[in-house]
């Protein structure tokens, strides 16, 4: 097999890049390749290149690793491009959480839809289109773009519809949900089979089988409620399972912000969330976690470098899709997974233009989706609400139409359950002004937004005070976890 090139954009995300790298090199046919790393941070690039070079040396591999801040150079001749970028970093992300919270919009993650996810998409989409332009112009003809970056559906939608690049969106929510179901049912490896379908972060286990036997709603509910951990951590997901009849792939915290029912009344939020870890619904949980761990690789770098000197163990290959897709495309060995692609009739009761997440098979002919899937009506209705928001958000990001952006936020399920139109208009003005440096398509609208904010009449809450009233403060959570660690 001739050498080809894999470019990773956002390779300074050290832990994830290392995982993708070792996964791919676990496949013998994929070892004689070039990895071209690119990132805005020269410092992070240097760190990850040193780690990957150590892995190559320790395993006596023919793999070549290059690193550059010149993205276009990294993409030259690449057959596969993997993106794991976070446009605006933690600075912009903090505004995604803090500003909506002033208006009563309480998010745990804020990276998919809701006010935070929509603005995240506005920052990402212009950059995604820049990636696509470079891919069309300098990558290998027919190059495939593997997008890991959120908001998954919006980024993938923009890359396919406007970027005109062969794109697939990849997420690991399905795998994590399946691991939970396997645990509650006591399934051993290979005994659980399932079909998930929907849209990213709102995908549903519409068919679950244990050793070929179909597992229904009542059995799943009983098993989850009997589990000593999940019964406490996944209360909202279990409630949705009871009402919809199917389990959601997404974490308790994620799912809670995509629906209009569970996070709209501050005094009821704690009823549905668990504070043992951010992912179960903590207000601003992922922002807190990301802030506290933003430099973990700096402190753990010696251990990472030492571990890089050990042989790659193919048995430890992760269930991230990327390496399995590349293996299938390059060798013809069939891989079954769940992929984010344009619907085009794959799911019968979702719009054709939507980006869906559904089962498919990969071989040397490409990604082949399983068609003719029909979602339960409640699942389809929930997905369609989000799809409509995603569509408006993508079109707003492309056109720079701030009025369409406000309409997208207004139609978000959770925002609409909390805010008046006047509050939404002011909140979006505030977010756009705060994030102006990452929103070139709205440059023409910033001055007018500032003028409206100077005359604003909508009263907002102090976000820190609101957070303390609704859930425990970040400091209280930190102190409790330190005490737990000290106690062993």
PDB file of N, CA, C and O in Angstrom, residues 257-300:
ATOM      1  N   UNK A 257     -30.438  19.979  28.120  1.00  0.00           N
ATOM      2  CA  UNK A 257     -30.451  21.311  27.517  1.00  0.00           C
ATOM      3  C   UNK A 257     -30.995  21.318  26.095  1.00  0.00           C
ATOM      4  O   UNK A 257     -31.093  22.370  25.482  1.00  0.00           O
ATOM      5  N   UNK A 258     -31.336  20.131  25.562  1.00  0.00           N
ATOM      6  CA  UNK A 258     -31.918  20.069  24.219  1.00  0.00           C
ATOM      7  C   UNK A 258     -33.444  20.006  24.269  1.00  0.00           C
ATOM      8  O   UNK A 258     -34.094  20.050  23.224  1.00  0.00           O
ATOM      9  N   UNK A 259     -33.994  19.878  25.447  1.00  0.00           N
ATOM     10  CA  UNK A 259     -35.436  19.712  25.637  1.00  0.00           C
ATOM     11  C   UNK A 259     -35.988  20.927  26.381  1.00  0.00           C
ATOM     12  O   UNK A 259     -35.271  21.563  27.148  1.00  0.00           O
ATOM     13  N   UNK A 260     -37.254  21.255  26.221  1.00  0.00           N
ATOM     14  CA  UNK A 260     -37.791  22.455  26.872  1.00  0.00           C
ATOM     15  C   UNK A 260     -38.396  22.232  28.251  1.00  0.00           C
ATOM     16  O   UNK A 260     -38.980  23.156  28.809  1.00  0.00           O
ATOM     17  N   UNK A 261     -38.218  21.032  28.822  1.00  0.00           N
ATOM     18  CA  UNK A 261     -39.028  20.678  29.991  1.00  0.00           C
ATOM     19  C   UNK A 261     -38.288  20.610  31.319  1.00  0.00           C
ATOM     20  O   UNK A 261     -38.919  20.718  32.367  1.00  0.00           O
ATOM     21  N   UNK A 262     -36.995  20.418  31.334  1.00  0.00           N
ATOM     22  CA  UNK A 262     -36.312  20.045  32.572  1.00  0.00           C
ATOM     23  C   UNK A 262     -35.426  21.134  33.184  1.00  0.00           C
ATOM     24  O   UNK A 262     -35.118  21.069  34.364  1.00  0.00           O
ATOM     25  N   UNK A 263     -34.996  22.120  32.399  1.00  0.00           N
ATOM     26  CA  UNK A 263     -34.087  23.150  32.919  1.00  0.00           C
ATOM     27  C   UNK A 263     -34.712  24.543  32.890  1.00  0.00           C
ATOM     28  O   UNK A 263     -34.004  25.553  33.004  1.00  0.00           O
ATOM     29  N   UNK A 264     -36.027  24.656  32.784  1.00  0.00           N
ATOM     30  CA  UNK A 264     -36.632  25.977  32.633  1.00  0.00           C
ATOM     31  C   UNK A 264     -37.019  26.612  33.971  1.00  0.00           C
ATOM     32  O   UNK A 264     -37.249  27.817  34.014  1.00  0.00           O
ATOM     33  N   UNK A 265     -37.102  25.817  35.040  1.00  0.00           N
ATOM     34  CA  UNK A 265     -37.460  26.352  36.356  1.00  0.00           C
ATOM     35  C   UNK A 265     -36.306  26.101  37.314  1.00  0.00           C
ATOM     36  O   UNK A 265     -36.011  24.940  37.650  1.00  0.00           O
ATOM     37  N   UNK A 266     -35.633  27.170  37.756  1.00  0.00           N
ATOM     38  CA  UNK A 266     -34.421  27.002  38.586  1.00  0.00           C
ATOM     39  C   UNK A 266     -34.626  26.106  39.799  1.00  0.00           C
ATOM     40  O   UNK A 266     -33.754  25.320  40.157  1.00  0.00           O
ATOM     41  N   UNK A 267     -35.806  26.189  40.426  1.00  0.00           N
ATOM     42  CA  UNK A 267     -36.024  25.408  41.643  1.00  0.00           C
ATOM     43  C   UNK A 267     -36.233  23.919  41.362  1.00  0.00           C
ATOM     44  O   UNK A 267     -36.247  23.107  42.289  1.00  0.00           O
ATOM     45  N   UNK A 268     -36.373  23.542  40.082  1.00  0.00           N
ATOM     46  CA  UNK A 268     -36.584  22.134  39.753  1.00  0.00           C
ATOM     47  C   UNK A 268     -35.363  21.480  39.108  1.00  0.00           C
ATOM     48  O   UNK A 268     -35.340  20.265  38.918  1.00  0.00           O
ATOM     49  N   UNK A 269     -34.352  22.287  38.753  1.00  0.00           N
ATOM     50  CA  UNK A 269     -33.202  21.734  38.033  1.00  0.00           C
ATOM     51  C   UNK A 269     -32.525  20.634  38.842  1.00  0.00           C
ATOM     52  O   UNK A 269     -32.171  19.575  38.322  1.00  0.00           O
ATOM     53  N   UNK A 270     -32.333  20.884  40.134  1.00  0.00           N
ATOM     54  CA  UNK A 270     -31.615  19.906  40.961  1.00  0.00           C
ATOM     55  C   UNK A 270     -32.360  18.583  41.087  1.00  0.00           C
ATOM     56  O   UNK A 270     -31.763  17.575  41.448  1.00  0.00           O
ATOM     57  N   UNK A 271     -33.648  18.585  40.782  1.00  0.00           N
ATOM     58  CA  UNK A 271     -34.428  17.346  40.830  1.00  0.00           C
ATOM     59  C   UNK A 271     -33.942  16.356  39.783  1.00  0.00           C
ATOM     60  O   UNK A 271     -34.029  15.138  39.970  1.00  0.00           O
ATOM     61  N   UNK A 272     -33.405  16.891  38.668  1.00  0.00           N
ATOM     62  CA  UNK A 272     -33.091  16.051  37.521  1.00  0.00           C
ATOM     63  C   UNK A 272     -31.609  15.811  37.319  1.00  0.00           C
ATOM     64  O   UNK A 272     -31.233  14.978  36.502  1.00  0.00           O
ATOM     65  N   UNK A 273     -30.755  16.539  38.025  1.00  0.00           N
ATOM     66  CA  UNK A 273     -29.320  16.411  37.775  1.00  0.00           C
ATOM     67  C   UNK A 273     -28.614  15.782  38.973  1.00  0.00           C
ATOM     68  O   UNK A 273     -29.157  15.715  40.075  1.00  0.00           O
ATOM     69  N   UNK A 274     -27.407  15.327  38.721  1.00  0.00           N
ATOM     70  CA  UNK A 274     -26.572  14.722  39.760  1.00  0.00           C
ATOM     71  C   UNK A 274     -25.236  15.459  39.759  1.00  0.00           C
ATOM     72  O   UNK A 274     -24.663  15.717  38.690  1.00  0.00           O
ATOM     73  N   UNK A 275     -24.743  15.815  40.928  1.00  0.00           N
ATOM     74  CA  UNK A 275     -23.553  16.653  41.013  1.00  0.00           C
ATOM     75  C   UNK A 275     -22.267  15.863  41.223  1.00  0.00           C
ATOM     76  O   UNK A 275     -21.226  16.444  41.513  1.00  0.00           O
ATOM     77  N   UNK A 276     -22.309  14.544  41.054  1.00  0.00           N
ATOM     78  CA  UNK A 276     -21.094  13.751  41.256  1.00  0.00           C
ATOM     79  C   UNK A 276     -20.067  13.999  40.161  1.00  0.00           C
ATOM     80  O   UNK A 276     -18.874  13.779  40.361  1.00  0.00           O
ATOM     81  N   UNK A 277     -20.539  14.457  38.988  1.00  0.00           N
ATOM     82  CA  UNK A 277     -19.630  14.795  37.903  1.00  0.00           C
ATOM     83  C   UNK A 277     -20.358  15.795  37.018  1.00  0.00           C
ATOM     84  O   UNK A 277     -21.590  15.780  36.908  1.00  0.00           O
ATOM     85  N   UNK A 278     -19.605  16.672  36.346  1.00  0.00           N
ATOM     86  CA  UNK A 278     -20.209  17.752  35.571  1.00  0.00           C
ATOM     87  C   UNK A 278     -21.172  17.253  34.507  1.00  0.00           C
ATOM     88  O   UNK A 278     -22.187  17.913  34.201  1.00  0.00           O
ATOM     89  N   UNK A 279     -20.888  16.094  33.926  1.00  0.00           N
ATOM     90  CA  UNK A 279     -21.630  15.637  32.754  1.00  0.00           C
ATOM     91  C   UNK A 279     -23.076  15.255  33.081  1.00  0.00           C
ATOM     92  O   UNK A 279     -23.903  15.076  32.194  1.00  0.00           O
ATOM     93  N   UNK A 280     -23.403  15.172  34.350  1.00  0.00           N
ATOM     94  CA  UNK A 280     -24.761  14.776  34.738  1.00  0.00           C
ATOM     95  C   UNK A 280     -25.699  15.968  34.894  1.00  0.00           C
ATOM     96  O   UNK A 280     -26.846  15.780  35.284  1.00  0.00           O
ATOM     97  N   UNK A 281     -25.222  17.187  34.597  1.00  0.00           N
ATOM     98  CA  UNK A 281     -26.166  18.306  34.527  1.00  0.00           C
ATOM     99  C   UNK A 281     -25.786  19.568  35.262  1.00  0.00           C
ATOM    100  O   UNK A 281     -26.561  20.529  35.271  1.00  0.00           O
ATOM    101  N   UNK A 282     -24.615  19.621  35.859  1.00  0.00           N
ATOM    102  CA  UNK A 282     -24.182  20.814  36.599  1.00  0.00           C
ATOM    103  C   UNK A 282     -24.258  22.064  35.719  1.00  0.00           C
ATOM    104  O   UNK A 282     -23.843  22.060  34.565  1.00  0.00           O
ATOM    105  N   UNK A 283     -24.768  23.158  36.259  1.00  0.00           N
ATOM    106  CA  UNK A 283     -24.809  24.420  35.533  1.00  0.00           C
ATOM    107  C   UNK A 283     -23.396  24.841  35.131  1.00  0.00           C
ATOM    108  O   UNK A 283     -22.516  24.963  35.970  1.00  0.00           O
ATOM    109  N   UNK A 284     -23.203  25.052  33.836  1.00  0.00           N
ATOM    110  CA  UNK A 284     -21.873  25.413  33.344  1.00  0.00           C
ATOM    111  C   UNK A 284     -20.826  24.361  33.640  1.00  0.00           C
ATOM    112  O   UNK A 284     -19.630  24.665  33.712  1.00  0.00           O
ATOM    113  N   UNK A 285     -21.241  23.111  33.756  1.00  0.00           N
ATOM    114  CA  UNK A 285     -20.339  22.054  34.208  1.00  0.00           C
ATOM    115  C   UNK A 285     -19.136  21.845  33.317  1.00  0.00           C
ATOM    116  O   UNK A 285     -18.007  21.705  33.796  1.00  0.00           O
ATOM    117  N   UNK A 286     -19.357  21.842  32.003  1.00  0.00           N
ATOM    118  CA  UNK A 286     -18.226  21.583  31.108  1.00  0.00           C
ATOM    119  C   UNK A 286     -17.270  22.772  31.060  1.00  0.00           C
ATOM    120  O   UNK A 286     -16.068  22.596  30.890  1.00  0.00           O
ATOM    121  N   UNK A 287     -17.807  23.972  31.223  1.00  0.00           N
ATOM    122  CA  UNK A 287     -16.938  25.152  31.293  1.00  0.00           C
ATOM    123  C   UNK A 287     -16.037  25.061  32.515  1.00  0.00           C
ATOM    124  O   UNK A 287     -14.832  25.322  32.434  1.00  0.00           O
ATOM    125  N   UNK A 288     -16.629  24.692  33.666  1.00  0.00           N
ATOM    126  CA  UNK A 288     -15.812  24.553  34.875  1.00  0.00           C
ATOM    127  C   UNK A 288     -14.747  23.484  34.686  1.00  0.00           C
ATOM    128  O   UNK A 288     -13.559  23.709  34.983  1.00  0.00           O
ATOM    129  N   UNK A 289     -15.154  22.326  34.188  1.00  0.00           N
ATOM    130  CA  UNK A 289     -14.218  21.223  33.999  1.00  0.00           C
ATOM    131  C   UNK A 289     -13.106  21.622  33.031  1.00  0.00           C
ATOM    132  O   UNK A 289     -11.922  21.372  33.277  1.00  0.00           O
ATOM    133  N   UNK A 290     -13.476  22.242  31.926  1.00  0.00           N
ATOM    134  CA  UNK A 290     -12.478  22.628  30.924  1.00  0.00           C
ATOM    135  C   UNK A 290     -11.511  23.663  31.473  1.00  0.00           C
ATOM    136  O   UNK A 290     -10.310  23.627  31.168  1.00  0.00           O
ATOM    137  N   UNK A 291     -12.023  24.576  32.266  1.00  0.00           N
ATOM    138  CA  UNK A 291     -11.171  25.611  32.840  1.00  0.00           C
ATOM    139  C   UNK A 291     -10.181  25.017  33.839  1.00  0.00           C
ATOM    140  O   UNK A 291      -8.992  25.353  33.839  1.00  0.00           O
ATOM    141  N   UNK A 292     -10.673  24.123  34.670  1.00  0.00           N
ATOM    142  CA  UNK A 292      -9.813  23.515  35.697  1.00  0.00           C
ATOM    143  C   UNK A 292      -8.761  22.594  35.102  1.00  0.00           C
ATOM    144  O   UNK A 292      -7.681  22.423  35.681  1.00  0.00           O
ATOM    145  N   UNK A 293      -9.057  21.994  33.954  1.00  0.00           N
ATOM    146  CA  UNK A 293      -8.136  20.998  33.394  1.00  0.00           C
ATOM    147  C   UNK A 293      -7.472  21.483  32.108  1.00  0.00           C
ATOM    148  O   UNK A 293      -6.865  20.693  31.398  1.00  0.00           O
ATOM    149  N   UNK A 294      -7.534  22.784  31.829  1.00  0.00           N
ATOM    150  CA  UNK A 294      -7.069  23.283  30.538  1.00  0.00           C
ATOM    151  C   UNK A 294      -5.584  23.020  30.306  1.00  0.00           C
ATOM    152  O   UNK A 294      -5.142  22.891  29.167  1.00  0.00           O
ATOM    153  N   UNK A 295      -4.787  22.931  31.364  1.00  0.00           N
ATOM    154  CA  UNK A 295      -3.351  22.710  31.208  1.00  0.00           C
ATOM    155  C   UNK A 295      -2.900  21.371  31.785  1.00  0.00           C
ATOM    156  O   UNK A 295      -1.748  21.223  32.185  1.00  0.00           O
ATOM    157  N   UNK A 296      -3.800  20.395  31.794  1.00  0.00           N
ATOM    158  CA  UNK A 296      -3.453  19.098  32.389  1.00  0.00           C
ATOM    159  C   UNK A 296      -2.243  18.473  31.702  1.00  0.00           C
ATOM    160  O   UNK A 296      -1.412  17.835  32.345  1.00  0.00           O
ATOM    161  N   UNK A 297      -2.142  18.685  30.382  1.00  0.00           N
ATOM    162  CA  UNK A 297      -1.050  18.057  29.641  1.00  0.00           C
ATOM    163  C   UNK A 297       0.303  18.674  29.999  1.00  0.00           C
ATOM    164  O   UNK A 297       1.338  18.037  29.839  1.00  0.00           O
ATOM    165  N   UNK A 298       0.293  19.927  30.504  1.00  0.00           N
ATOM    166  CA  UNK A 298       1.546  20.541  30.926  1.00  0.00           C
ATOM    167  C   UNK A 298       2.089  19.821  32.160  1.00  0.00           C
ATOM    168  O   UNK A 298       3.267  19.474  32.236  1.00  0.00           O
ATOM    169  N   UNK A 299       1.220  19.578  33.130  1.00  0.00           N
ATOM    170  CA  UNK A 299       1.659  18.946  34.378  1.00  0.00           C
ATOM    171  C   UNK A 299       1.927  17.464  34.195  1.00  0.00           C
ATOM    172  O   UNK A 299       2.767  16.888  34.887  1.00  0.00           O
ATOM    173  N   UNK A 300       1.223  16.827  33.240  1.00  0.00           N
ATOM    174  CA  UNK A 300       1.373  15.390  33.049  1.00  0.00           C
ATOM    175  C   UNK A 300       2.275  15.041  31.860  1.00  0.00           C
ATOM    176  O   UNK A 300       2.400  13.874  31.488  1.00  0.00           O
TER     177      UNK A 300
END
